[in-house]
XYZ file of C-alpha atoms in Angstrom:
621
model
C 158.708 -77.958 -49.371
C 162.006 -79.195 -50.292
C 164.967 -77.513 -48.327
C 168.882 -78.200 -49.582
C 170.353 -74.988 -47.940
C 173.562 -75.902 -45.748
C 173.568 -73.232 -44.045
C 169.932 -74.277 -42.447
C 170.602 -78.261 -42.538
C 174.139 -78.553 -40.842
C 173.288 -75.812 -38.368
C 171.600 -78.715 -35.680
C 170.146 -75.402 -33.636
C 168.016 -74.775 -37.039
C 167.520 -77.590 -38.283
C 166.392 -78.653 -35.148
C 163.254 -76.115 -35.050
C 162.174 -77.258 -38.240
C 159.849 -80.554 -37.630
C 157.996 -83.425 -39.174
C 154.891 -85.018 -38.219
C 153.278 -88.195 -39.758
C 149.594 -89.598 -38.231
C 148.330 -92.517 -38.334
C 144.314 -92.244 -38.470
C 144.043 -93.950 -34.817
C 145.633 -90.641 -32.682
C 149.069 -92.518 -33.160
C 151.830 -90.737 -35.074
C 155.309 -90.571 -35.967
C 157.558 -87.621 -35.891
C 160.993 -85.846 -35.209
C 163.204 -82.802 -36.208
C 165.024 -82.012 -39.699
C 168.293 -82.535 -38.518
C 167.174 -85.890 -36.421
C 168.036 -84.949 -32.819
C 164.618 -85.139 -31.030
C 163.750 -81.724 -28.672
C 160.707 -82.552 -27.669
C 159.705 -86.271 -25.186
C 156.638 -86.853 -27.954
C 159.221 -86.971 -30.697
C 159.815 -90.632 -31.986
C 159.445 -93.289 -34.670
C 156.195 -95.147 -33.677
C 154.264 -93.426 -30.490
C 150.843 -96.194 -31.014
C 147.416 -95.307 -29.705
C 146.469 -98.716 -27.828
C 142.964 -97.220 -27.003
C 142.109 -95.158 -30.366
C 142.468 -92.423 -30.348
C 144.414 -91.902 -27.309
C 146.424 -94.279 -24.994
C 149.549 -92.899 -27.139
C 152.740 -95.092 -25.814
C 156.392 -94.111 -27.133
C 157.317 -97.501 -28.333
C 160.283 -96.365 -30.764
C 162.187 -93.379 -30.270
C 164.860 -93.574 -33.607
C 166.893 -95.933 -35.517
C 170.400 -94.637 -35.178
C 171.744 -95.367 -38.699
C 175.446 -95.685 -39.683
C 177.392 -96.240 -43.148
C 180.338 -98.654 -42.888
C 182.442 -98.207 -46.071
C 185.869 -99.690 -46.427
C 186.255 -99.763 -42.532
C 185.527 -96.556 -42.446
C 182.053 -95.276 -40.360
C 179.591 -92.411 -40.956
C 176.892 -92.033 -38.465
C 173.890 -90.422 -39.909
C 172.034 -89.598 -36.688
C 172.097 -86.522 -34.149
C 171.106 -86.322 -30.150
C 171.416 -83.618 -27.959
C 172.922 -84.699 -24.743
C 174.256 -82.587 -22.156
C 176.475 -80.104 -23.177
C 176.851 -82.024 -26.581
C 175.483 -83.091 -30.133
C 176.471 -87.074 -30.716
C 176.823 -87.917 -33.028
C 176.781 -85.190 -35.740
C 175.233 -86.739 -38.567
C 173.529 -83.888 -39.608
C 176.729 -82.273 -41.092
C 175.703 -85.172 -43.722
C 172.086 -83.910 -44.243
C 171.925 -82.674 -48.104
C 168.381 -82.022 -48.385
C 165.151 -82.430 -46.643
C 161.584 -82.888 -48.178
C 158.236 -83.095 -47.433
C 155.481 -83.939 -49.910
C 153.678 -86.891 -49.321
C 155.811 -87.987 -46.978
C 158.962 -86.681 -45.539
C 162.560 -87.910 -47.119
C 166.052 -86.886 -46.059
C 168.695 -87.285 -48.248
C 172.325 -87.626 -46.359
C 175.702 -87.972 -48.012
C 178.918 -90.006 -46.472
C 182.025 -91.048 -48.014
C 180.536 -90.909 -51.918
C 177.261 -92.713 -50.275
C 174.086 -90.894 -51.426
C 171.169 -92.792 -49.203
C 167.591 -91.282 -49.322
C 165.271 -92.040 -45.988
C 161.115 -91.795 -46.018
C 159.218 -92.180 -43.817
C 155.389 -92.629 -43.625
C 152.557 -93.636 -40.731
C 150.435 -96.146 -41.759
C 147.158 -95.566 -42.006
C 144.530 -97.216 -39.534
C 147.488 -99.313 -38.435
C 150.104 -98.596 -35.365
C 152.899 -98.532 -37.590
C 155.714 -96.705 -39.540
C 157.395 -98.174 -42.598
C 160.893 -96.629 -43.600
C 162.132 -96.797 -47.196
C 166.166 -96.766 -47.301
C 167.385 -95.846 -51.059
C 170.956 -95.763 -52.349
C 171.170 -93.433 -54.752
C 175.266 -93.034 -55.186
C 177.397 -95.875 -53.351
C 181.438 -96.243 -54.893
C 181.258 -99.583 -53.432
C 178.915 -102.088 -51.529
C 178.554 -100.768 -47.609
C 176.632 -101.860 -44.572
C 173.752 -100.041 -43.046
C 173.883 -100.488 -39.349
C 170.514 -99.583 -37.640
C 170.185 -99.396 -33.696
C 167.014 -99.455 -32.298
C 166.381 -96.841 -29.120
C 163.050 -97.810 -27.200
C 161.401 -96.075 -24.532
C 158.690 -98.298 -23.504
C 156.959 -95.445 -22.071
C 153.453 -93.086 -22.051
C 153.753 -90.541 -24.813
C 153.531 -87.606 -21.913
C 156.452 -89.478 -19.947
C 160.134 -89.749 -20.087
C 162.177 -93.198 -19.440
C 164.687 -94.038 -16.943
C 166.716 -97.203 -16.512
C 167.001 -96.956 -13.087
C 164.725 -99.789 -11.647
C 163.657 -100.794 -15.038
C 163.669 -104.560 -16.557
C 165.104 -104.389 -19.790
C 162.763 -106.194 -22.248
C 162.601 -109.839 -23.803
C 164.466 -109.586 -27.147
C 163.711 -111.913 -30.159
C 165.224 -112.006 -33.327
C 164.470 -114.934 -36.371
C 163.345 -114.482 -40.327
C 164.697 -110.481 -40.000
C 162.539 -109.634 -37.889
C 163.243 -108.414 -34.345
C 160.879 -107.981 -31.329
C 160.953 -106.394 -27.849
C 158.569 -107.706 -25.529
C 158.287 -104.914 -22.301
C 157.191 -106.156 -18.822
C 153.988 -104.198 -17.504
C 151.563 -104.784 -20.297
C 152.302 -102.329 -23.015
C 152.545 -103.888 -26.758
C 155.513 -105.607 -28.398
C 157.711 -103.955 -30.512
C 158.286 -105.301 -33.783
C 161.408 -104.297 -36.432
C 161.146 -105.892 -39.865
C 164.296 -105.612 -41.534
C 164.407 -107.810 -44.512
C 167.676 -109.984 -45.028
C 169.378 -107.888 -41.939
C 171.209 -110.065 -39.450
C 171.108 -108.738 -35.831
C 174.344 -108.696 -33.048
C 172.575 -108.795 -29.469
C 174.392 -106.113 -27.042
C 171.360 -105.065 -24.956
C 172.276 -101.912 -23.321
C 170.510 -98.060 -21.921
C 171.783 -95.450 -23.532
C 172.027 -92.697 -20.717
C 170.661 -88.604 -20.178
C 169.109 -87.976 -23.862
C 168.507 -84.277 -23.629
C 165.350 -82.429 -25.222
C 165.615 -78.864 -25.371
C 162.006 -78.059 -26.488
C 160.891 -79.679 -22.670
C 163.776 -77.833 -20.948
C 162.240 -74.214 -22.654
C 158.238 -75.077 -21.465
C 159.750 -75.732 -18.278
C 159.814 -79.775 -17.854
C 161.950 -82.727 -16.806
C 164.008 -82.808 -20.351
C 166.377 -85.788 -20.007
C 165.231 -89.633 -20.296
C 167.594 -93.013 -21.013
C 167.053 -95.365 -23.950
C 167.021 -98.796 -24.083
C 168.830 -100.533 -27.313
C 168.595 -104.146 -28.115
C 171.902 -104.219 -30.553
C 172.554 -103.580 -33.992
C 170.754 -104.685 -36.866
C 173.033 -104.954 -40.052
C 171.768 -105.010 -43.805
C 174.312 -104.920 -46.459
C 173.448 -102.807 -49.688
C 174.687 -100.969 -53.134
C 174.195 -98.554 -55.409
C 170.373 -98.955 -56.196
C 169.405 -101.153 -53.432
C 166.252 -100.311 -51.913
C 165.190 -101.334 -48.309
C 162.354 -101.365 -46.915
C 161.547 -101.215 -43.234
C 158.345 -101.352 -40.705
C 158.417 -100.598 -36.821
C 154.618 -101.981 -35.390
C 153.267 -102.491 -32.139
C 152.440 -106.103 -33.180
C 152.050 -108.212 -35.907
C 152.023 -105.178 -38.238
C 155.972 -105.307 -38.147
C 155.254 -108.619 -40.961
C 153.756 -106.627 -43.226
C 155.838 -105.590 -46.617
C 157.136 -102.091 -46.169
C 156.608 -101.443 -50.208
C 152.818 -103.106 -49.836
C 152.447 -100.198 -47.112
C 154.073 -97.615 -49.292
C 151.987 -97.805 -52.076
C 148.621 -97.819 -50.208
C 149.605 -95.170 -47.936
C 150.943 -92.853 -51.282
C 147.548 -94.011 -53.228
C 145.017 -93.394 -49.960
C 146.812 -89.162 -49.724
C 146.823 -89.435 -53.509
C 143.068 -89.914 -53.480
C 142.316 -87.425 -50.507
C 143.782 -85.000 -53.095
C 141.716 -85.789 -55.981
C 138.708 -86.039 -53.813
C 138.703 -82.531 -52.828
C 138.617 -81.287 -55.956
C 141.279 -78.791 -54.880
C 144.278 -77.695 -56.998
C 146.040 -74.726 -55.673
C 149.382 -75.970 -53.920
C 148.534 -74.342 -50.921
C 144.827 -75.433 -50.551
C 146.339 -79.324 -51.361
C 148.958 -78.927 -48.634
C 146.164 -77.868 -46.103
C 144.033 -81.280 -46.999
C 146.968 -83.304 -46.550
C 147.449 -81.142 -43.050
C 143.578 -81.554 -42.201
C 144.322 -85.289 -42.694
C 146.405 -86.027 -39.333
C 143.468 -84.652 -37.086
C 140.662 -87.016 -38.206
C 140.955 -90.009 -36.134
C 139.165 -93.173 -35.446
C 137.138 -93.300 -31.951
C 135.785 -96.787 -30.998
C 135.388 -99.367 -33.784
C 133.750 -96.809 -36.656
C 133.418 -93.880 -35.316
C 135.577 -90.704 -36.229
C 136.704 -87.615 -34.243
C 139.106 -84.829 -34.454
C 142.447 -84.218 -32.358
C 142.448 -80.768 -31.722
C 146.097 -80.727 -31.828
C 149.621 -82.543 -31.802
C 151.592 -84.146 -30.115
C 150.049 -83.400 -26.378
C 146.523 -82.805 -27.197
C 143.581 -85.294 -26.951
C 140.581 -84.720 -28.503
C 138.218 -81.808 -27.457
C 134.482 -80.762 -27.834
C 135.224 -77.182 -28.905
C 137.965 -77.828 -31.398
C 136.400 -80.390 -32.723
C 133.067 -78.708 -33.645
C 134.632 -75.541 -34.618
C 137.475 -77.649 -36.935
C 134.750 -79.750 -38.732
C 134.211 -77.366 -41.125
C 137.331 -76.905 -42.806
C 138.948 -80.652 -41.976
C 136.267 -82.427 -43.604
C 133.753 -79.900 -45.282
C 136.338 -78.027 -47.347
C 137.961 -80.881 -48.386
C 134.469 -82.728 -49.256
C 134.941 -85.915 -47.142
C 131.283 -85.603 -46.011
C 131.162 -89.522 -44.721
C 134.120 -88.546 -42.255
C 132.215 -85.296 -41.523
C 129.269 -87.663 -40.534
C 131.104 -89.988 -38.272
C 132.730 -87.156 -36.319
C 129.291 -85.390 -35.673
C 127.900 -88.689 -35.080
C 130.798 -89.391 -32.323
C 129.435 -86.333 -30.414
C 126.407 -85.836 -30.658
C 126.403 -90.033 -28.928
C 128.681 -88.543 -26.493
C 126.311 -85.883 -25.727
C 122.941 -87.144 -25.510
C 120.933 -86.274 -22.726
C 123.057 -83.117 -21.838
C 125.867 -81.269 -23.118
C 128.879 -81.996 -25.113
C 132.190 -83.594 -23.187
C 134.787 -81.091 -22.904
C 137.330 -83.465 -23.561
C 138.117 -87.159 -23.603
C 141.374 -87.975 -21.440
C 144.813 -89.917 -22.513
C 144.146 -93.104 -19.706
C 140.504 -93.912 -21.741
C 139.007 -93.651 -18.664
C 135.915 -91.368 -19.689
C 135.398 -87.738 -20.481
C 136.660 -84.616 -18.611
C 133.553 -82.677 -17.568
C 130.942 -80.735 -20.041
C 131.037 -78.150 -22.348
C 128.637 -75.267 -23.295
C 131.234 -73.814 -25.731
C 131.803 -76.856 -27.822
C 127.736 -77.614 -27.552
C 127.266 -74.524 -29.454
C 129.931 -74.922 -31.967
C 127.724 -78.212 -32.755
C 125.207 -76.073 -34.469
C 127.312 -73.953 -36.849
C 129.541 -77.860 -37.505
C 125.702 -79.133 -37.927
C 124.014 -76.605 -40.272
C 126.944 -76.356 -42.249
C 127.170 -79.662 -42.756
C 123.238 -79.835 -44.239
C 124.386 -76.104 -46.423
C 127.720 -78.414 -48.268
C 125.750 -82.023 -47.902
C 121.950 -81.544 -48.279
C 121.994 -84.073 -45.553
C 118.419 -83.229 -43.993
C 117.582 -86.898 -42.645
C 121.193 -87.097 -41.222
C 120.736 -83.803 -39.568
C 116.841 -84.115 -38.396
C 116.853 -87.780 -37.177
C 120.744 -87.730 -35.310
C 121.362 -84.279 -34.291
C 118.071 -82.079 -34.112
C 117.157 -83.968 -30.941
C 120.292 -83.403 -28.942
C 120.409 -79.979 -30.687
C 116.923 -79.249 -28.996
C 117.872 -80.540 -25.831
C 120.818 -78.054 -26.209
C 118.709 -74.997 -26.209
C 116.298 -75.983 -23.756
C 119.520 -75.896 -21.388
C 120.881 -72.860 -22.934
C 117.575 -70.899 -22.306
C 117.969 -71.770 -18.104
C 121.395 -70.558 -18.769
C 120.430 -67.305 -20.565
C 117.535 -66.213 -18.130
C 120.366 -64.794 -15.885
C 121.730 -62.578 -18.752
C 124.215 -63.114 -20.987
C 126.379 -66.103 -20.898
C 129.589 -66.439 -19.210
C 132.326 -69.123 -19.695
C 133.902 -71.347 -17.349
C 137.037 -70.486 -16.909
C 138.348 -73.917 -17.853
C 136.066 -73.553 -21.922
C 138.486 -71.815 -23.857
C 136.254 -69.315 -25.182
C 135.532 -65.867 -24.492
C 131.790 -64.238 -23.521
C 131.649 -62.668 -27.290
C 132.364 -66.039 -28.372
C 129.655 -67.886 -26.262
C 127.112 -65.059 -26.994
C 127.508 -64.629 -30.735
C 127.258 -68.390 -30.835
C 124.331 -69.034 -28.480
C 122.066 -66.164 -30.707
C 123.854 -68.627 -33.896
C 122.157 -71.774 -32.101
C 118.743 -70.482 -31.796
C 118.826 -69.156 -35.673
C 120.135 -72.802 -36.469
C 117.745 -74.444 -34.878
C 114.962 -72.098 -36.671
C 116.110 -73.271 -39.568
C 116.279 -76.778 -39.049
C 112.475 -76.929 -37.408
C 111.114 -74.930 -40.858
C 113.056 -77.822 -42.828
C 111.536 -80.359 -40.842
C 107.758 -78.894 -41.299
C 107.991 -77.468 -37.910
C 106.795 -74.077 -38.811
C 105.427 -72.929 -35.563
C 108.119 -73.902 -33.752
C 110.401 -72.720 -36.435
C 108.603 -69.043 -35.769
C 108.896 -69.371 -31.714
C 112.565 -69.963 -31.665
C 113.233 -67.593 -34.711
C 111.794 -64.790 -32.549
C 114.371 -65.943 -29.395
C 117.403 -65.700 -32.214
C 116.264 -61.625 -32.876
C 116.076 -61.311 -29.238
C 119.338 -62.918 -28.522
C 120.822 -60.593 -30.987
C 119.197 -57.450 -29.897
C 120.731 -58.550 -26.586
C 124.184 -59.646 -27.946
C 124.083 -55.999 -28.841
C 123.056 -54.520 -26.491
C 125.685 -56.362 -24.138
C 128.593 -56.136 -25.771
C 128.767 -53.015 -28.306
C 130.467 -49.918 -27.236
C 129.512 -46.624 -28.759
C 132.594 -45.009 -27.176
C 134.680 -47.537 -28.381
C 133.349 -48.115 -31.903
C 133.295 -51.728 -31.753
C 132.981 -54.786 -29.208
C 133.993 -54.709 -25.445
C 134.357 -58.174 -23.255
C 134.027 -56.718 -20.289
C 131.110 -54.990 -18.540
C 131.288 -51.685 -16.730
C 132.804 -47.853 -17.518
C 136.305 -49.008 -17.985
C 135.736 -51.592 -20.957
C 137.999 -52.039 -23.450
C 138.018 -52.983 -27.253
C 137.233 -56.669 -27.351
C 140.256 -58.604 -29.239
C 140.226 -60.327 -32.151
C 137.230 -62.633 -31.104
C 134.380 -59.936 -31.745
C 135.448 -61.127 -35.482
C 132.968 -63.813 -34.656
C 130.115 -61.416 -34.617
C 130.780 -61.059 -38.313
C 132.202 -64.319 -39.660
C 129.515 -67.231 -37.959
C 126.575 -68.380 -40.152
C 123.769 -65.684 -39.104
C 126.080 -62.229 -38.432
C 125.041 -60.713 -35.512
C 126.360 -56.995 -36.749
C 125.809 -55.794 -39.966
C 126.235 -52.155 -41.809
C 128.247 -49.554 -40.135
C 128.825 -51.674 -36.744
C 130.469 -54.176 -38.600
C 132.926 -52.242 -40.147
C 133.548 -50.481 -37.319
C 134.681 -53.927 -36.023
C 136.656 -55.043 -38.656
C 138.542 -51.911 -38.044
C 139.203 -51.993 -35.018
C 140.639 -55.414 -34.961
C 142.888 -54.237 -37.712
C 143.976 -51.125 -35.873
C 144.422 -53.313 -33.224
C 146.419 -56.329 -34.184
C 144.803 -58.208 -37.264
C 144.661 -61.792 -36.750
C 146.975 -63.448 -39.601
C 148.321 -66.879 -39.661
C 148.889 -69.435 -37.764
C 145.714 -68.301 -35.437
C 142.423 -69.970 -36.438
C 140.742 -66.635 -36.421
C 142.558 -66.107 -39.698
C 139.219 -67.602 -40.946
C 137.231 -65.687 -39.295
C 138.837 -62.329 -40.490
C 138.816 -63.729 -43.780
C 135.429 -64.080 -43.455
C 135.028 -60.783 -42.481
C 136.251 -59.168 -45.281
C 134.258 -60.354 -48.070
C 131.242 -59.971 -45.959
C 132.155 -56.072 -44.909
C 134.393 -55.021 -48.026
C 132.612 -57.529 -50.688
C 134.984 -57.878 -53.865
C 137.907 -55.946 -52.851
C 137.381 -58.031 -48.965
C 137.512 -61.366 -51.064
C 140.740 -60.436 -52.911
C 142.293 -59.085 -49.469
C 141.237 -62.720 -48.013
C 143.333 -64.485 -50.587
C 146.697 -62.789 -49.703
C 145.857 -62.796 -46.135
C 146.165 -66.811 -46.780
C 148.200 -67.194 -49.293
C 150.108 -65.827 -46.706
C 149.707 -69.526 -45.284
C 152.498 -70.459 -47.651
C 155.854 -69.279 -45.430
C 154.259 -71.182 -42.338
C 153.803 -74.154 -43.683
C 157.669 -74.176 -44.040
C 158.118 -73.402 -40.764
C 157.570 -74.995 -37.366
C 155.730 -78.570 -37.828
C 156.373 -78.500 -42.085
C 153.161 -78.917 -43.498
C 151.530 -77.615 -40.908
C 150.252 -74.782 -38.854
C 149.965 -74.331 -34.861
C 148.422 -72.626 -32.392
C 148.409 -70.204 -30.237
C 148.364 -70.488 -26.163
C 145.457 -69.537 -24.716
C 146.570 -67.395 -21.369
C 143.252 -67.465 -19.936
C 142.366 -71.065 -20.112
C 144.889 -73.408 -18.806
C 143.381 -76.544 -20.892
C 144.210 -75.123 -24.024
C 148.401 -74.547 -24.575
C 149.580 -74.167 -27.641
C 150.394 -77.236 -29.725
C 152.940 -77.435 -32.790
C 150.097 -78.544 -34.960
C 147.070 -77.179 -34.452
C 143.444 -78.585 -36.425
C 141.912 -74.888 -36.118
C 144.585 -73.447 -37.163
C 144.804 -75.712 -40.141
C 140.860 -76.123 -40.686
C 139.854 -72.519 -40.269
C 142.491 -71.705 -43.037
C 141.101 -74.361 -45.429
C 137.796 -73.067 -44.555
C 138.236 -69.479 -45.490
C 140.314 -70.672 -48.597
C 137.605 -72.314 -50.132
C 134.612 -70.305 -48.945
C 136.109 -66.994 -49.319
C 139.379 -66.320 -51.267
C 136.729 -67.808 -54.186
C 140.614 -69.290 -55.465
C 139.081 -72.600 -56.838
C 138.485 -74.560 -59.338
C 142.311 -73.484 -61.455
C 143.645 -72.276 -58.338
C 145.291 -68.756 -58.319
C 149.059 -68.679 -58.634
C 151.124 -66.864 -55.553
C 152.728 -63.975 -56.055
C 156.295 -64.366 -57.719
C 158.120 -62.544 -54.678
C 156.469 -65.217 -52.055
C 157.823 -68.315 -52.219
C 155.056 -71.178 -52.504
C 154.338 -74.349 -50.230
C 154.918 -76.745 -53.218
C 152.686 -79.917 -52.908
C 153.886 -81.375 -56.979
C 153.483 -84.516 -58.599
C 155.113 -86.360 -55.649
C 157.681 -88.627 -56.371
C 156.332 -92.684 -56.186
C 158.685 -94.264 -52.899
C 157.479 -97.733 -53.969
C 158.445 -96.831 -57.915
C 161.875 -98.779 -59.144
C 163.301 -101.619 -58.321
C 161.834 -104.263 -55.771
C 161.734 -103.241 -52.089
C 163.630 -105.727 -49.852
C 160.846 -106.561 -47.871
């Protein structure tokens, strides 16, 4: 997306709802609004997972950048602070972009300067690239560094605080914080540094004030780091949490541009839409312990949980064919599972794993056997998950014998859910003990998946109603958009007339359209109820995708809060939001290879030919 309106960039109450996000592959991450006054306490410059994927500390909150030209000074920044915007740099924002990476491109006093920013991959670090496009006359960059020192979930105060041990030699400068968290390192290439350590005081975030939080923290700034430059110059700068910050910002550049580059290529997609949803599905897979992979089920608050991360598998690594990562992160689980059921969650301290879960156990089994249907994977599948998937149903048969299942109120996922999924387990596992030569037991547990269905049925369908109803007894009502998982999972438990008495109810009702990750599921829906005309419906429904990408988190979709399930707000960025979406684009809008052009009266989410940051002349770095 590349935005140059005015009226949107130098109005800081817009610009201001319109955010960028950059991961780093460890649960770290980088990110801020358009106009560069942070709302939110996770916004920041480098926020570095210490125990991967979680431990996230706010080590850099934002370089406050100013243009000195003739003795005159432009300050290129924004803050909200109470009852005021200081300073007001982004009545110098020209345009914003995000391909690869997002840019900003700010004009001061004939100065044209370009910023990018990107998250380094695998590392807990950002690199900035500073380029001078226009300049009338050589200028100084002044760059003040505002730390917090802090948990990601936390806000800083000075009161009571020791200021941190400040270093500065060879251009690069380093903060050293009392109470164990990591250093903070700034390379800035030929810069020289004036010490003036100070706390900047009552920072306001508006986006914590609106959900309800403590909103105001103080910053801690080391000086002012100065770098003289000219029309052309190019700078190049990296913020680490250790010895990262020595690294050259172009060396970190080009791999980062050449790794997203080759995610691109890899997936074989070429619609702009379905490219922009595999560089989205990129932030959410994550390392976990030395080689291991898993998915964050959303951003910035949220760790990394059993039921998103089976039921986002699909589309985050499946759609956009990068199988090996689809491995790991099944792998992950299925370790963290054995002997029982899957953990719910794992928590920010590293500490362990926040009880069981039922729901996310039987999203393994859909994640698993769709894994074998895109892979072919059978010994992956029959010697690392068909043991723990076995173990699975021998617990969800005590659970069953009482009638149908119920969630805890703490899973995140309703009783249609949990049922249509439990009868999708036992036809799974069917299907995985005929592959493996088990036919007799392939036969006994076949015949528990046409129970469980007749059951499911039985349970949940409402003649009166014409569709699904959650809830027993004479007063049910139409089940919401959820009963779309009776249609949309592997085995459909509804076919013929029920189904499309479903699928038209949920439309009558409210259908579920972007950003929800039941978007897939609907989509799914269609072409399995309405066939050719269903699969041509499912590509507008996400083509659709397009105008929400450019909103919110750009380049990215969120999620929903969950009323009934208190561990599941809604997050900016959302993996099943972003995963279902890829999923349904490439299983069911049929829109690749040659991609299908958007309508002409939508306007596209363009992911082009992005331009090269480390192309030009030499990076100072």
């Amino acid at each position: 997306m590349v935005l140059r309106d005015p009226a949107v960039l130098r109005d800081v109450g817009r610009a201001s709802r319109l955010e960028w996000l950059e991961a780093n592959g460890l649960g770290g991450y980088a990110s801020g609004t358009v106009s560069g006054a942070h709302t939110r306490r996770y916004h920041g410059l480098l926020v570095a997972a210490v125990r991967p994927p979680l431990g996230r500390v706010l080590l850099l909150s934002k370089l406050e950048e100013t243009v000195v030209l003739e003795g005159r000074r432009f300050e290129l920044g924004a803050s909200f602070f109470p009852g005021a915007v200081h300073p007001r740099g982004h009545e110098h924002l020209v345009a914003f972009e995000r391909a690869l990476f997002p840019s900003f491109v700010h004009e001061a006093g004939g100065v044209r300067l370009r910023k990018t920013i990107a998250a380094v991959h695998g590392e807990n670090a950002t690199a900035l690239l500073y380029e001078v496009l226009e300049a009338p006359a050589a200028f100084d960059l002044e760059l003040r560094p505002l730390a917090a020192f802090r948990g990601h979930h936390e806000l800083a105060r000075a009161a009571g605080k020791v200021a941190p041990e400040i270093r500065f030699e060879d251009g690069i400068l380093s903060m050293t914080p009392p109470g164990g968290l990591p250093p903070l390192l700034l390379s800035v290439p030929e810069a020289s540094f004036e010490r003036a350590p100070d706390w900047y005081y009552r920072f306001e975030y508006p986006a914590e004030r609106e959900r309800g939080f403590d909103h105001r923290e103080d910053l801690f700034t080391p000086g002012v780091l100065r770098v003289r430059l000219g029309r052309g110059a190019r700078l190049g700068i990296v913020a680490s949490a250790g010895d990262a910050g020595r690294r050259s910002a172009r060396e970190l550049f080009s791999a980062e541009a050449t790794r997203r580059r080759l995610l691109l290529e890899q997936s074989g997609l070429v619609h702009p839409l379905a490219q922009a949803l595999v560089l989205a599905a990129d932030q959410f897979i994550v390392q976990r312990e030395e080689s291991g992979r898993t998915v964050l089920a959303g951003y910035p608050w949220l760790a990394d949980w059993g039921r998103d991360a089976m039921l986002s598998l699909p589309g985050l690594c499946l759609a956009t064919r990068r199988f090996g990562d689809a491995r790991r992160v099944l792998r992950t689980w299925a370790r963290a599972g054995a002997g029982g059921l899957l953990p719910r969650a794992f928590v920010e301290d590293g500490q362990g794993q926040a009880g069981q879960s039922l729901a996310a156990s039987l999203w393994m089994f859909v994640a698993a056997y769709r894994y074998l249907l895109a892979t072919g994977d059978l010994e992956f599948v029959r010697d690392e998950l068909l043991p723990l998937l076995r173990t699975l149903v021998a617990l969800g048969e005590r659970a069953s014998e009482m009638g149908p299942l119920e969630p805890s109120p703490r899973e995140g996922a309703s009783a249609i859910e949990m049922n249509a999924l439990w009868q999708n387990a036992l036809a799974v596992l069917s299907e995985l003990e005929r592959r493996s030569g088990r036919l007799e037991e392939a036969e006994r547990v076949g015949r528990m998946a046409r129970f469980a269905r007749e059951r499911f049925v039985e349970a949940f369908w409402s003649e009166r109603l014409g569709c699904l109803a959650e809830n027993p007894g004479a007063s049910r009502e139409p089940a919401g958009p959820h009963q779309l998982l009776a249609l949309s999972l592997p085995f459909s438990l509804l076919a013929g007339d029920r189904a499309r008495k479903v699928l038209e109810a949920v439309e009558a009702a409210a259908p579920p359209i972007a950003p929800s990750w039941l978007a897939g599921p609907y989509a799914t829906a269609l072409v399995r109820v309405r066939g050719a005309e269903g699969r041509r419906r499912a590509r507008r429904l996400l083509e659709r995708l397009a105008s929400h990408l450019a909103e919110g988190v750009v380049g990215s979709l969120p999620g929903a809060a969950d009323p009934d399930n208190e561990l599941a707000p809604g997050a900016p960025a959302r993996a099943a939001s972003v995963a279902e979406a890829a999923r349904g684009w490439v299983e069911d809008a049929a829109a690749e290879p040659g991609g299908v052009h958007l309508s002409a009266r939508r306007r596209a989410y363009r992911i082009t030919a992005p331009r090269d940051p480390t192309a030009g002349p030499p990076v100072r770095s």
